[in-house]
């Protein structure tokens, strides 16, 4: 199985994404990333596949982003990836 959804059941868009995949009959694995954050290698792989930097898949309006002054490290890819693991709510929704 190659399809993975990083899912937060508390968010309606995430639930809707799961519903769409199920309705389309697409086989996928759910990872509840708030409880089980992706590793730094998984995050790097996601960024590579999307051809995006970590800063482009961050929720800058999220409380954890603001309260931890993560804007100060926005251009430090490695530091930001580590903060994404520490504060998974800052990872953009599917």
PDB file of N, CA and C in Angstrom:
ATOM      1  N   UNK A   1       0.849  -1.176   0.000  1.00  0.00           N
ATOM      2  CA  UNK A   1       0.000   0.000   0.000  1.00  0.00           C
ATOM      3  C   UNK A   1       0.895   1.238   0.000  1.00  0.00           C
ATOM      4  N   UNK A   2       0.710   2.099  -0.978  1.00  0.00           N
ATOM      5  CA  UNK A   2       1.527   3.304  -1.099  1.00  0.00           C
ATOM      6  C   UNK A   2       0.822   4.560  -0.624  1.00  0.00           C
ATOM      7  N   UNK A   3      -0.471   4.471  -0.408  1.00  0.00           N
ATOM      8  CA  UNK A   3      -1.236   5.663  -0.047  1.00  0.00           C
ATOM      9  C   UNK A   3      -1.323   5.803   1.464  1.00  0.00           C
ATOM     10  N   UNK A   4      -0.917   6.968   1.937  1.00  0.00           N
ATOM     11  CA  UNK A   4      -0.938   7.265   3.365  1.00  0.00           C
ATOM     12  C   UNK A   4      -1.629   8.598   3.557  1.00  0.00           C
ATOM     13  N   UNK A   5      -2.470   8.674   4.561  1.00  0.00           N
ATOM     14  CA  UNK A   5      -3.049   9.959   4.942  1.00  0.00           C
ATOM     15  C   UNK A   5      -2.646  10.225   6.383  1.00  0.00           C
ATOM     16  N   UNK A   6      -2.066  11.392   6.585  1.00  0.00           N
ATOM     17  CA  UNK A   6      -1.731  11.848   7.932  1.00  0.00           C
ATOM     18  C   UNK A   6      -2.990  12.538   8.430  1.00  0.00           C
ATOM     19  N   UNK A   7      -3.642  11.915   9.384  1.00  0.00           N
ATOM     20  CA  UNK A   7      -5.024  12.241   9.729  1.00  0.00           C
ATOM     21  C   UNK A   7      -5.158  12.763  11.155  1.00  0.00           C
ATOM     22  N   UNK A   8      -6.014  13.778  11.294  1.00  0.00           N
ATOM     23  CA  UNK A   8      -6.431  14.250  12.611  1.00  0.00           C
ATOM     24  C   UNK A   8      -7.954  14.211  12.606  1.00  0.00           C
ATOM     25  N   UNK A   9      -8.544  13.238  13.294  1.00  0.00           N
ATOM     26  CA  UNK A   9      -9.999  13.092  13.265  1.00  0.00           C
ATOM     27  C   UNK A   9     -10.757  14.266  13.875  1.00  0.00           C
ATOM     28  N   UNK A  10     -10.060  15.175  14.550  1.00  0.00           N
ATOM     29  CA  UNK A  10     -10.713  16.352  15.124  1.00  0.00           C
ATOM     30  C   UNK A  10     -10.981  17.434  14.086  1.00  0.00           C
ATOM     31  N   UNK A  11     -10.368  17.325  12.914  1.00  0.00           N
ATOM     32  CA  UNK A  11     -10.495  18.356  11.899  1.00  0.00           C
ATOM     33  C   UNK A  11     -11.404  17.884  10.768  1.00  0.00           C
ATOM     34  N   UNK A  12     -12.373  18.708  10.432  1.00  0.00           N
ATOM     35  CA  UNK A  12     -13.368  18.327   9.425  1.00  0.00           C
ATOM     36  C   UNK A  12     -12.742  18.070   8.051  1.00  0.00           C
ATOM     37  N   UNK A  13     -11.744  18.858   7.666  1.00  0.00           N
ATOM     38  CA  UNK A  13     -11.108  18.648   6.358  1.00  0.00           C
ATOM     39  C   UNK A  13     -10.386  17.305   6.308  1.00  0.00           C
ATOM     40  N   UNK A  14      -9.806  16.915   7.409  1.00  0.00           N
ATOM     41  CA  UNK A  14      -9.133  15.620   7.477  1.00  0.00           C
ATOM     42  C   UNK A  14     -10.156  14.490   7.383  1.00  0.00           C
ATOM     43  N   UNK A  15     -11.253  14.624   8.117  1.00  0.00           N
ATOM     44  CA  UNK A  15     -12.316  13.613   8.052  1.00  0.00           C
ATOM     45  C   UNK A  15     -12.885  13.530   6.640  1.00  0.00           C
ATOM     46  N   UNK A  16     -13.061  14.686   6.004  1.00  0.00           N
ATOM     47  CA  UNK A  16     -13.588  14.712   4.638  1.00  0.00           C
ATOM     48  C   UNK A  16     -12.623  14.028   3.665  1.00  0.00           C
ATOM     49  N   UNK A  17     -11.335  14.217   3.859  1.00  0.00           N
ATOM     50  CA  UNK A  17     -10.342  13.564   3.001  1.00  0.00           C
ATOM     51  C   UNK A  17     -10.448  12.049   3.105  1.00  0.00           C
ATOM     52  N   UNK A  18     -10.594  11.550   4.332  1.00  0.00           N
ATOM     53  CA  UNK A  18     -10.743  10.105   4.544  1.00  0.00           C
ATOM     54  C   UNK A  18     -12.018   9.618   3.856  1.00  0.00           C
ATOM     55  N   UNK A  19     -13.093  10.368   4.002  1.00  0.00           N
ATOM     56  CA  UNK A  19     -14.370   9.996   3.388  1.00  0.00           C
ATOM     57  C   UNK A  19     -14.252   9.913   1.866  1.00  0.00           C
ATOM     58  N   UNK A  20     -13.584  10.893   1.272  1.00  0.00           N
ATOM     59  CA  UNK A  20     -13.410  10.900  -0.192  1.00  0.00           C
ATOM     60  C   UNK A  20     -12.627   9.674  -0.641  1.00  0.00           C
ATOM     61  N   UNK A  21     -11.535   9.382   0.049  1.00  0.00           N
ATOM     62  CA  UNK A  21     -10.725   8.217  -0.323  1.00  0.00           C
ATOM     63  C   UNK A  21     -11.528   6.927  -0.197  1.00  0.00           C
ATOM     64  N   UNK A  22     -12.287   6.804   0.882  1.00  0.00           N
ATOM     65  CA  UNK A  22     -13.116   5.617   1.075  1.00  0.00           C
ATOM     66  C   UNK A  22     -14.175   5.500  -0.020  1.00  0.00           C
ATOM     67  N   UNK A  23     -14.843   6.601  -0.345  1.00  0.00           N
ATOM     68  CA  UNK A  23     -15.881   6.586  -1.379  1.00  0.00           C
ATOM     69  C   UNK A  23     -15.322   6.246  -2.753  1.00  0.00           C
ATOM     70  N   UNK A  24     -14.059   6.598  -2.985  1.00  0.00           N
ATOM     71  CA  UNK A  24     -13.420   6.297  -4.267  1.00  0.00           C
ATOM     72  C   UNK A  24     -12.835   4.886  -4.297  1.00  0.00           C
ATOM     73  N   UNK A  25     -12.912   4.183  -3.176  1.00  0.00           N
ATOM     74  CA  UNK A  25     -12.386   2.817  -3.113  1.00  0.00           C
ATOM     75  C   UNK A  25     -10.870   2.755  -3.121  1.00  0.00           C
ATOM     76  N   UNK A  26     -10.233   3.828  -2.703  1.00  0.00           N
ATOM     77  CA  UNK A  26      -8.775   3.888  -2.685  1.00  0.00           C
ATOM     78  C   UNK A  26      -8.262   3.271  -1.391  1.00  0.00           C
ATOM     79  N   UNK A  27      -7.330   2.358  -1.527  1.00  0.00           N
ATOM     80  CA  UNK A  27      -6.724   1.692  -0.372  1.00  0.00           C
ATOM     81  C   UNK A  27      -5.689   2.641   0.240  1.00  0.00           C
ATOM     82  N   UNK A  28      -5.777   2.851   1.534  1.00  0.00           N
ATOM     83  CA  UNK A  28      -4.844   3.770   2.178  1.00  0.00           C
ATOM     84  C   UNK A  28      -4.655   3.401   3.639  1.00  0.00           C
ATOM     85  N   UNK A  29      -3.578   3.906   4.170  1.00  0.00           N
ATOM     86  CA  UNK A  29      -3.246   3.715   5.578  1.00  0.00           C
ATOM     87  C   UNK A  29      -3.408   5.059   6.279  1.00  0.00           C
ATOM     88  N   UNK A  30      -4.017   5.034   7.456  1.00  0.00           N
ATOM     89  CA  UNK A  30      -4.174   6.254   8.251  1.00  0.00           C
ATOM     90  C   UNK A  30      -3.088   6.307   9.314  1.00  0.00           C
ATOM     91  N   UNK A  31      -2.424   7.443   9.393  1.00  0.00           N
ATOM     92  CA  UNK A  31      -1.482   7.710  10.476  1.00  0.00           C
ATOM     93  C   UNK A  31      -2.017   8.922  11.224  1.00  0.00           C
ATOM     94  N   UNK A  32      -2.339   8.724  12.481  1.00  0.00           N
ATOM     95  CA  UNK A  32      -2.824   9.834  13.314  1.00  0.00           C
ATOM     96  C   UNK A  32      -1.606  10.610  13.788  1.00  0.00           C
ATOM     97  N   UNK A  33      -1.232  11.597  12.979  1.00  0.00           N
ATOM     98  CA  UNK A  33       0.057  12.251  13.140  1.00  0.00           C
ATOM     99  C   UNK A  33       0.186  13.117  14.389  1.00  0.00           C
ATOM    100  N   UNK A  34      -0.906  13.446  15.041  1.00  0.00           N
ATOM    101  CA  UNK A  34      -0.797  14.203  16.289  1.00  0.00           C
ATOM    102  C   UNK A  34      -0.227  13.289  17.376  1.00  0.00           C
ATOM    103  N   UNK A  35      -0.690  12.042  17.405  1.00  0.00           N
ATOM    104  CA  UNK A  35      -0.175  11.064  18.370  1.00  0.00           C
ATOM    105  C   UNK A  35       1.125  10.430  17.905  1.00  0.00           C
ATOM    106  N   UNK A  36       1.251  10.237  16.601  1.00  0.00           N
ATOM    107  CA  UNK A  36       2.409   9.557  16.028  1.00  0.00           C
ATOM    108  C   UNK A  36       3.012  10.412  14.911  1.00  0.00           C
ATOM    109  N   UNK A  37       3.736  11.474  15.291  1.00  0.00           N
ATOM    110  CA  UNK A  37       4.295  12.373  14.266  1.00  0.00           C
ATOM    111  C   UNK A  37       5.252  11.640  13.330  1.00  0.00           C
ATOM    112  N   UNK A  38       5.295  12.080  12.084  1.00  0.00           N
ATOM    113  CA  UNK A  38       6.251  11.487  11.152  1.00  0.00           C
ATOM    114  C   UNK A  38       7.683  11.782  11.598  1.00  0.00           C
ATOM    115  N   UNK A  39       8.589  10.927  11.195  1.00  0.00           N
ATOM    116  CA  UNK A  39      10.003  11.134  11.499  1.00  0.00           C
ATOM    117  C   UNK A  39      10.555  12.243  10.606  1.00  0.00           C
ATOM    118  N   UNK A  40      11.743  12.673  10.926  1.00  0.00           N
ATOM    119  CA  UNK A  40      12.367  13.706  10.088  1.00  0.00           C
ATOM    120  C   UNK A  40      12.574  13.187   8.666  1.00  0.00           C
ATOM    121  N   UNK A  41      12.920  11.907   8.522  1.00  0.00           N
ATOM    122  CA  UNK A  41      13.092  11.341   7.181  1.00  0.00           C
ATOM    123  C   UNK A  41      11.772  11.276   6.423  1.00  0.00           C
ATOM    124  N   UNK A  42      10.679  10.947   7.130  1.00  0.00           N
ATOM    125  CA  UNK A  42       9.374  10.933   6.477  1.00  0.00           C
ATOM    126  C   UNK A  42       8.971  12.339   6.039  1.00  0.00           C
ATOM    127  N   UNK A  43       9.216  13.327   6.889  1.00  0.00           N
ATOM    128  CA  UNK A  43       8.906  14.714   6.525  1.00  0.00           C
ATOM    129  C   UNK A  43       9.739  15.170   5.332  1.00  0.00           C
ATOM    130  N   UNK A  44      11.016  14.804   5.320  1.00  0.00           N
ATOM    131  CA  UNK A  44      11.865  15.157   4.173  1.00  0.00           C
ATOM    132  C   UNK A  44      11.332  14.519   2.898  1.00  0.00           C
ATOM    133  N   UNK A  45      10.912  13.259   2.999  1.00  0.00           N
ATOM    134  CA  UNK A  45      10.376  12.558   1.841  1.00  0.00           C
ATOM    135  C   UNK A  45       9.091  13.217   1.333  1.00  0.00           C
ATOM    136  N   UNK A  46       8.224  13.612   2.262  1.00  0.00           N
ATOM    137  CA  UNK A  46       6.990  14.299   1.876  1.00  0.00           C
ATOM    138  C   UNK A  46       7.323  15.597   1.150  1.00  0.00           C
ATOM    139  N   UNK A  47       8.242  16.368   1.694  1.00  0.00           N
ATOM    140  CA  UNK A  47       8.642  17.631   1.057  1.00  0.00           C
ATOM    141  C   UNK A  47       9.212  17.386  -0.331  1.00  0.00           C
ATOM    142  N   UNK A  48      10.038  16.355  -0.477  1.00  0.00           N
ATOM    143  CA  UNK A  48      10.614  16.029  -1.783  1.00  0.00           C
ATOM    144  C   UNK A  48       9.523  15.671  -2.783  1.00  0.00           C
ATOM    145  N   UNK A  49       8.596  14.816  -2.358  1.00  0.00           N
ATOM    146  CA  UNK A  49       7.521  14.379  -3.258  1.00  0.00           C
ATOM    147  C   UNK A  49       6.649  15.550  -3.689  1.00  0.00           C
ATOM    148  N   UNK A  50       6.438  16.486  -2.791  1.00  0.00           N
ATOM    149  CA  UNK A  50       5.614  17.655  -3.095  1.00  0.00           C
ATOM    150  C   UNK A  50       6.414  18.779  -3.746  1.00  0.00           C
ATOM    151  N   UNK A  51       7.750  18.614  -3.765  1.00  0.00           N
ATOM    152  CA  UNK A  51       8.649  19.645  -4.274  1.00  0.00           C
ATOM    153  C   UNK A  51       8.439  20.964  -3.528  1.00  0.00           C
ATOM    154  N   UNK A  52       8.348  20.835  -2.188  1.00  0.00           N
ATOM    155  CA  UNK A  52       8.138  21.984  -1.318  1.00  0.00           C
ATOM    156  C   UNK A  52       9.146  21.973  -0.181  1.00  0.00           C
ATOM    157  N   UNK A  53       9.393  23.139   0.371  1.00  0.00           N
ATOM    158  CA  UNK A  53      10.223  23.261   1.564  1.00  0.00           C
ATOM    159  C   UNK A  53       9.341  23.054   2.788  1.00  0.00           C
ATOM    160  N   UNK A  54       9.959  22.733   3.910  1.00  0.00           N
ATOM    161  CA  UNK A  54       9.209  22.551   5.155  1.00  0.00           C
ATOM    162  C   UNK A  54       8.378  23.789   5.475  1.00  0.00           C
ATOM    163  N   UNK A  55       8.936  24.946   5.227  1.00  0.00           N
ATOM    164  CA  UNK A  55       8.215  26.200   5.526  1.00  0.00           C
ATOM    165  C   UNK A  55       6.935  26.354   4.713  1.00  0.00           C
ATOM    166  N   UNK A  56       6.818  25.588   3.625  1.00  0.00           N
ATOM    167  CA  UNK A  56       5.639  25.672   2.774  1.00  0.00           C
ATOM    168  C   UNK A  56       4.527  24.702   3.191  1.00  0.00           C
ATOM    169  N   UNK A  57       4.817  23.834   4.158  1.00  0.00           N
ATOM    170  CA  UNK A  57       3.785  22.913   4.643  1.00  0.00           C
ATOM    171  C   UNK A  57       3.548  23.118   6.140  1.00  0.00           C
ATOM    172  N   UNK A  58       3.697  24.360   6.547  1.00  0.00           N
ATOM    173  CA  UNK A  58       3.537  24.746   7.952  1.00  0.00           C
ATOM    174  C   UNK A  58       2.280  25.598   8.091  1.00  0.00           C
ATOM    175  N   UNK A  59       1.592  25.401   9.192  1.00  0.00           N
ATOM    176  CA  UNK A  59       0.432  26.234   9.544  1.00  0.00           C
ATOM    177  C   UNK A  59       0.942  27.384  10.408  1.00  0.00           C
ATOM    178  N   UNK A  60       1.240  28.494   9.774  1.00  0.00           N
ATOM    179  CA  UNK A  60       1.840  29.639  10.471  1.00  0.00           C
ATOM    180  C   UNK A  60       0.866  30.335  11.418  1.00  0.00           C
ATOM    181  N   UNK A  61      -0.408  30.092  11.260  1.00  0.00           N
ATOM    182  CA  UNK A  61      -1.396  30.679  12.152  1.00  0.00           C
ATOM    183  C   UNK A  61      -1.684  29.821  13.375  1.00  0.00           C
ATOM    184  N   UNK A  62      -1.106  28.654  13.412  1.00  0.00           N
ATOM    185  CA  UNK A  62      -1.336  27.715  14.517  1.00  0.00           C
ATOM    186  C   UNK A  62      -0.722  28.243  15.814  1.00  0.00           C
ATOM    187  N   UNK A  63      -1.416  28.023  16.904  1.00  0.00           N
ATOM    188  CA  UNK A  63      -0.993  28.477  18.229  1.00  0.00           C
ATOM    189  C   UNK A  63       0.441  28.034  18.563  1.00  0.00           C
ATOM    190  N   UNK A  64       0.760  26.753  18.316  1.00  0.00           N
ATOM    191  CA  UNK A  64       2.108  26.251  18.620  1.00  0.00           C
ATOM    192  C   UNK A  64       3.185  26.984  17.827  1.00  0.00           C
ATOM    193  N   UNK A  65       2.875  27.359  16.597  1.00  0.00           N
ATOM    194  CA  UNK A  65       3.829  28.089  15.766  1.00  0.00           C
ATOM    195  C   UNK A  65       4.115  29.455  16.371  1.00  0.00           C
ATOM    196  N   UNK A  66       3.040  30.153  16.734  1.00  0.00           N
ATOM    197  CA  UNK A  66       3.179  31.503  17.268  1.00  0.00           C
ATOM    198  C   UNK A  66       3.810  31.517  18.653  1.00  0.00           C
ATOM    199  N   UNK A  67       3.321  30.657  19.552  1.00  0.00           N
ATOM    200  CA  UNK A  67       3.789  30.678  20.942  1.00  0.00           C
ATOM    201  C   UNK A  67       5.245  30.249  21.097  1.00  0.00           C
ATOM    202  N   UNK A  68       5.756  29.505  20.123  1.00  0.00           N
ATOM    203  CA  UNK A  68       7.134  29.031  20.197  1.00  0.00           C
ATOM    204  C   UNK A  68       8.073  29.796  19.274  1.00  0.00           C
ATOM    205  N   UNK A  69       7.591  30.937  18.776  1.00  0.00           N
ATOM    206  CA  UNK A  69       8.406  31.824  17.940  1.00  0.00           C
ATOM    207  C   UNK A  69       9.084  31.097  16.782  1.00  0.00           C
ATOM    208  N   UNK A  70       8.349  30.198  16.150  1.00  0.00           N
ATOM    209  CA  UNK A  70       8.954  29.400  15.083  1.00  0.00           C
ATOM    210  C   UNK A  70       9.236  30.211  13.826  1.00  0.00           C
ATOM    211  N   UNK A  71       8.684  31.408  13.741  1.00  0.00           N
ATOM    212  CA  UNK A  71       9.006  32.262  12.594  1.00  0.00           C
ATOM    213  C   UNK A  71      10.495  32.609  12.585  1.00  0.00           C
ATOM    214  N   UNK A  72      11.131  32.534  13.744  1.00  0.00           N
ATOM    215  CA  UNK A  72      12.566  32.825  13.848  1.00  0.00           C
ATOM    216  C   UNK A  72      13.433  31.764  13.168  1.00  0.00           C
ATOM    217  N   UNK A  73      12.887  30.553  12.980  1.00  0.00           N
ATOM    218  CA  UNK A  73      13.669  29.471  12.357  1.00  0.00           C
ATOM    219  C   UNK A  73      13.083  29.045  11.020  1.00  0.00           C
ATOM    220  N   UNK A  74      12.187  29.855  10.462  1.00  0.00           N
ATOM    221  CA  UNK A  74      11.456  29.486   9.256  1.00  0.00           C
ATOM    222  C   UNK A  74      12.376  29.138   8.080  1.00  0.00           C
ATOM    223  N   UNK A  75      13.567  29.703   8.031  1.00  0.00           N
ATOM    224  CA  UNK A  75      14.494  29.426   6.924  1.00  0.00           C
ATOM    225  C   UNK A  75      15.508  28.336   7.249  1.00  0.00           C
ATOM    226  N   UNK A  76      15.445  27.768   8.446  1.00  0.00           N
ATOM    227  CA  UNK A  76      16.344  26.680   8.847  1.00  0.00           C
ATOM    228  C   UNK A  76      15.591  25.358   8.699  1.00  0.00           C
ATOM    229  N   UNK A  77      15.766  24.724   7.561  1.00  0.00           N
ATOM    230  CA  UNK A  77      15.003  23.518   7.192  1.00  0.00           C
ATOM    231  C   UNK A  77      15.079  22.437   8.266  1.00  0.00           C
ATOM    232  N   UNK A  78      16.266  22.116   8.733  1.00  0.00           N
ATOM    233  CA  UNK A  78      16.427  21.049   9.723  1.00  0.00           C
ATOM    234  C   UNK A  78      15.761  21.405  11.042  1.00  0.00           C
ATOM    235  N   UNK A  79      15.961  22.606  11.516  1.00  0.00           N
ATOM    236  CA  UNK A  79      15.341  23.035  12.771  1.00  0.00           C
ATOM    237  C   UNK A  79      13.822  23.020  12.649  1.00  0.00           C
ATOM    238  N   UNK A  80      13.310  23.467  11.518  1.00  0.00           N
ATOM    239  CA  UNK A  80      11.872  23.501  11.320  1.00  0.00           C
ATOM    240  C   UNK A  80      11.286  22.091  11.256  1.00  0.00           C
ATOM    241  N   UNK A  81      11.959  21.195  10.579  1.00  0.00           N
ATOM    242  CA  UNK A  81      11.502  19.805  10.530  1.00  0.00           C
ATOM    243  C   UNK A  81      11.455  19.196  11.931  1.00  0.00           C
ATOM    244  N   UNK A  82      12.444  19.496  12.732  1.00  0.00           N
ATOM    245  CA  UNK A  82      12.446  18.991  14.109  1.00  0.00           C
ATOM    246  C   UNK A  82      11.293  19.572  14.922  1.00  0.00           C
ATOM    247  N   UNK A  83      10.967  20.828  14.699  1.00  0.00           N
ATOM    248  CA  UNK A  83       9.839  21.449  15.400  1.00  0.00           C
ATOM    249  C   UNK A  83       8.510  20.869  14.921  1.00  0.00           C
ATOM    250  N   UNK A  84       8.453  20.444  13.669  1.00  0.00           N
ATOM    251  CA  UNK A  84       7.248  19.805  13.152  1.00  0.00           C
ATOM    252  C   UNK A  84       6.978  18.489  13.879  1.00  0.00           C
ATOM    253  N   UNK A  85       8.033  17.820  14.256  1.00  0.00           N
ATOM    254  CA  UNK A  85       7.894  16.580  15.024  1.00  0.00           C
ATOM    255  C   UNK A  85       7.473  16.910  16.452  1.00  0.00           C
ATOM    256  N   UNK A  86       8.077  17.927  17.003  1.00  0.00           N
ATOM    257  CA  UNK A  86       7.773  18.328  18.379  1.00  0.00           C
ATOM    258  C   UNK A  86       6.362  18.905  18.503  1.00  0.00           C
ATOM    259  N   UNK A  87       5.918  19.662  17.491  1.00  0.00           N
ATOM    260  CA  UNK A  87       4.617  20.314  17.496  1.00  0.00           C
ATOM    261  C   UNK A  87       3.852  19.907  16.223  1.00  0.00           C
ATOM    262  N   UNK A  88       3.357  18.686  16.145  1.00  0.00           N
ATOM    263  CA  UNK A  88       2.747  18.203  14.888  1.00  0.00           C
ATOM    264  C   UNK A  88       1.522  18.982  14.432  1.00  0.00           C
ATOM    265  N   UNK A  89       0.880  19.739  15.295  1.00  0.00           N
ATOM    266  CA  UNK A  89      -0.279  20.523  14.864  1.00  0.00           C
ATOM    267  C   UNK A  89       0.103  21.603  13.862  1.00  0.00           C
ATOM    268  N   UNK A  90       1.393  21.942  13.768  1.00  0.00           N
ATOM    269  CA  UNK A  90       1.807  22.958  12.808  1.00  0.00           C
ATOM    270  C   UNK A  90       1.940  22.399  11.391  1.00  0.00           C
ATOM    271  N   UNK A  91       1.866  21.081  11.258  1.00  0.00           N
ATOM    272  CA  UNK A  91       1.937  20.475   9.931  1.00  0.00           C
ATOM    273  C   UNK A  91       0.615  20.731   9.213  1.00  0.00           C
ATOM    274  N   UNK A  92       0.705  21.215   7.988  1.00  0.00           N
ATOM    275  CA  UNK A  92      -0.492  21.546   7.214  1.00  0.00           C
ATOM    276  C   UNK A  92      -1.380  20.330   7.052  1.00  0.00           C
ATOM    277  N   UNK A  93      -2.680  20.565   7.075  1.00  0.00           N
ATOM    278  CA  UNK A  93      -3.668  19.500   6.907  1.00  0.00           C
ATOM    279  C   UNK A  93      -3.613  18.937   5.487  1.00  0.00           C
ATOM    280  N   UNK A  94      -4.174  17.753   5.330  1.00  0.00           N
ATOM    281  CA  UNK A  94      -4.174  17.150   3.981  1.00  0.00           C
ATOM    282  C   UNK A  94      -4.949  17.994   2.981  1.00  0.00           C
TER     283      UNK A  94
END
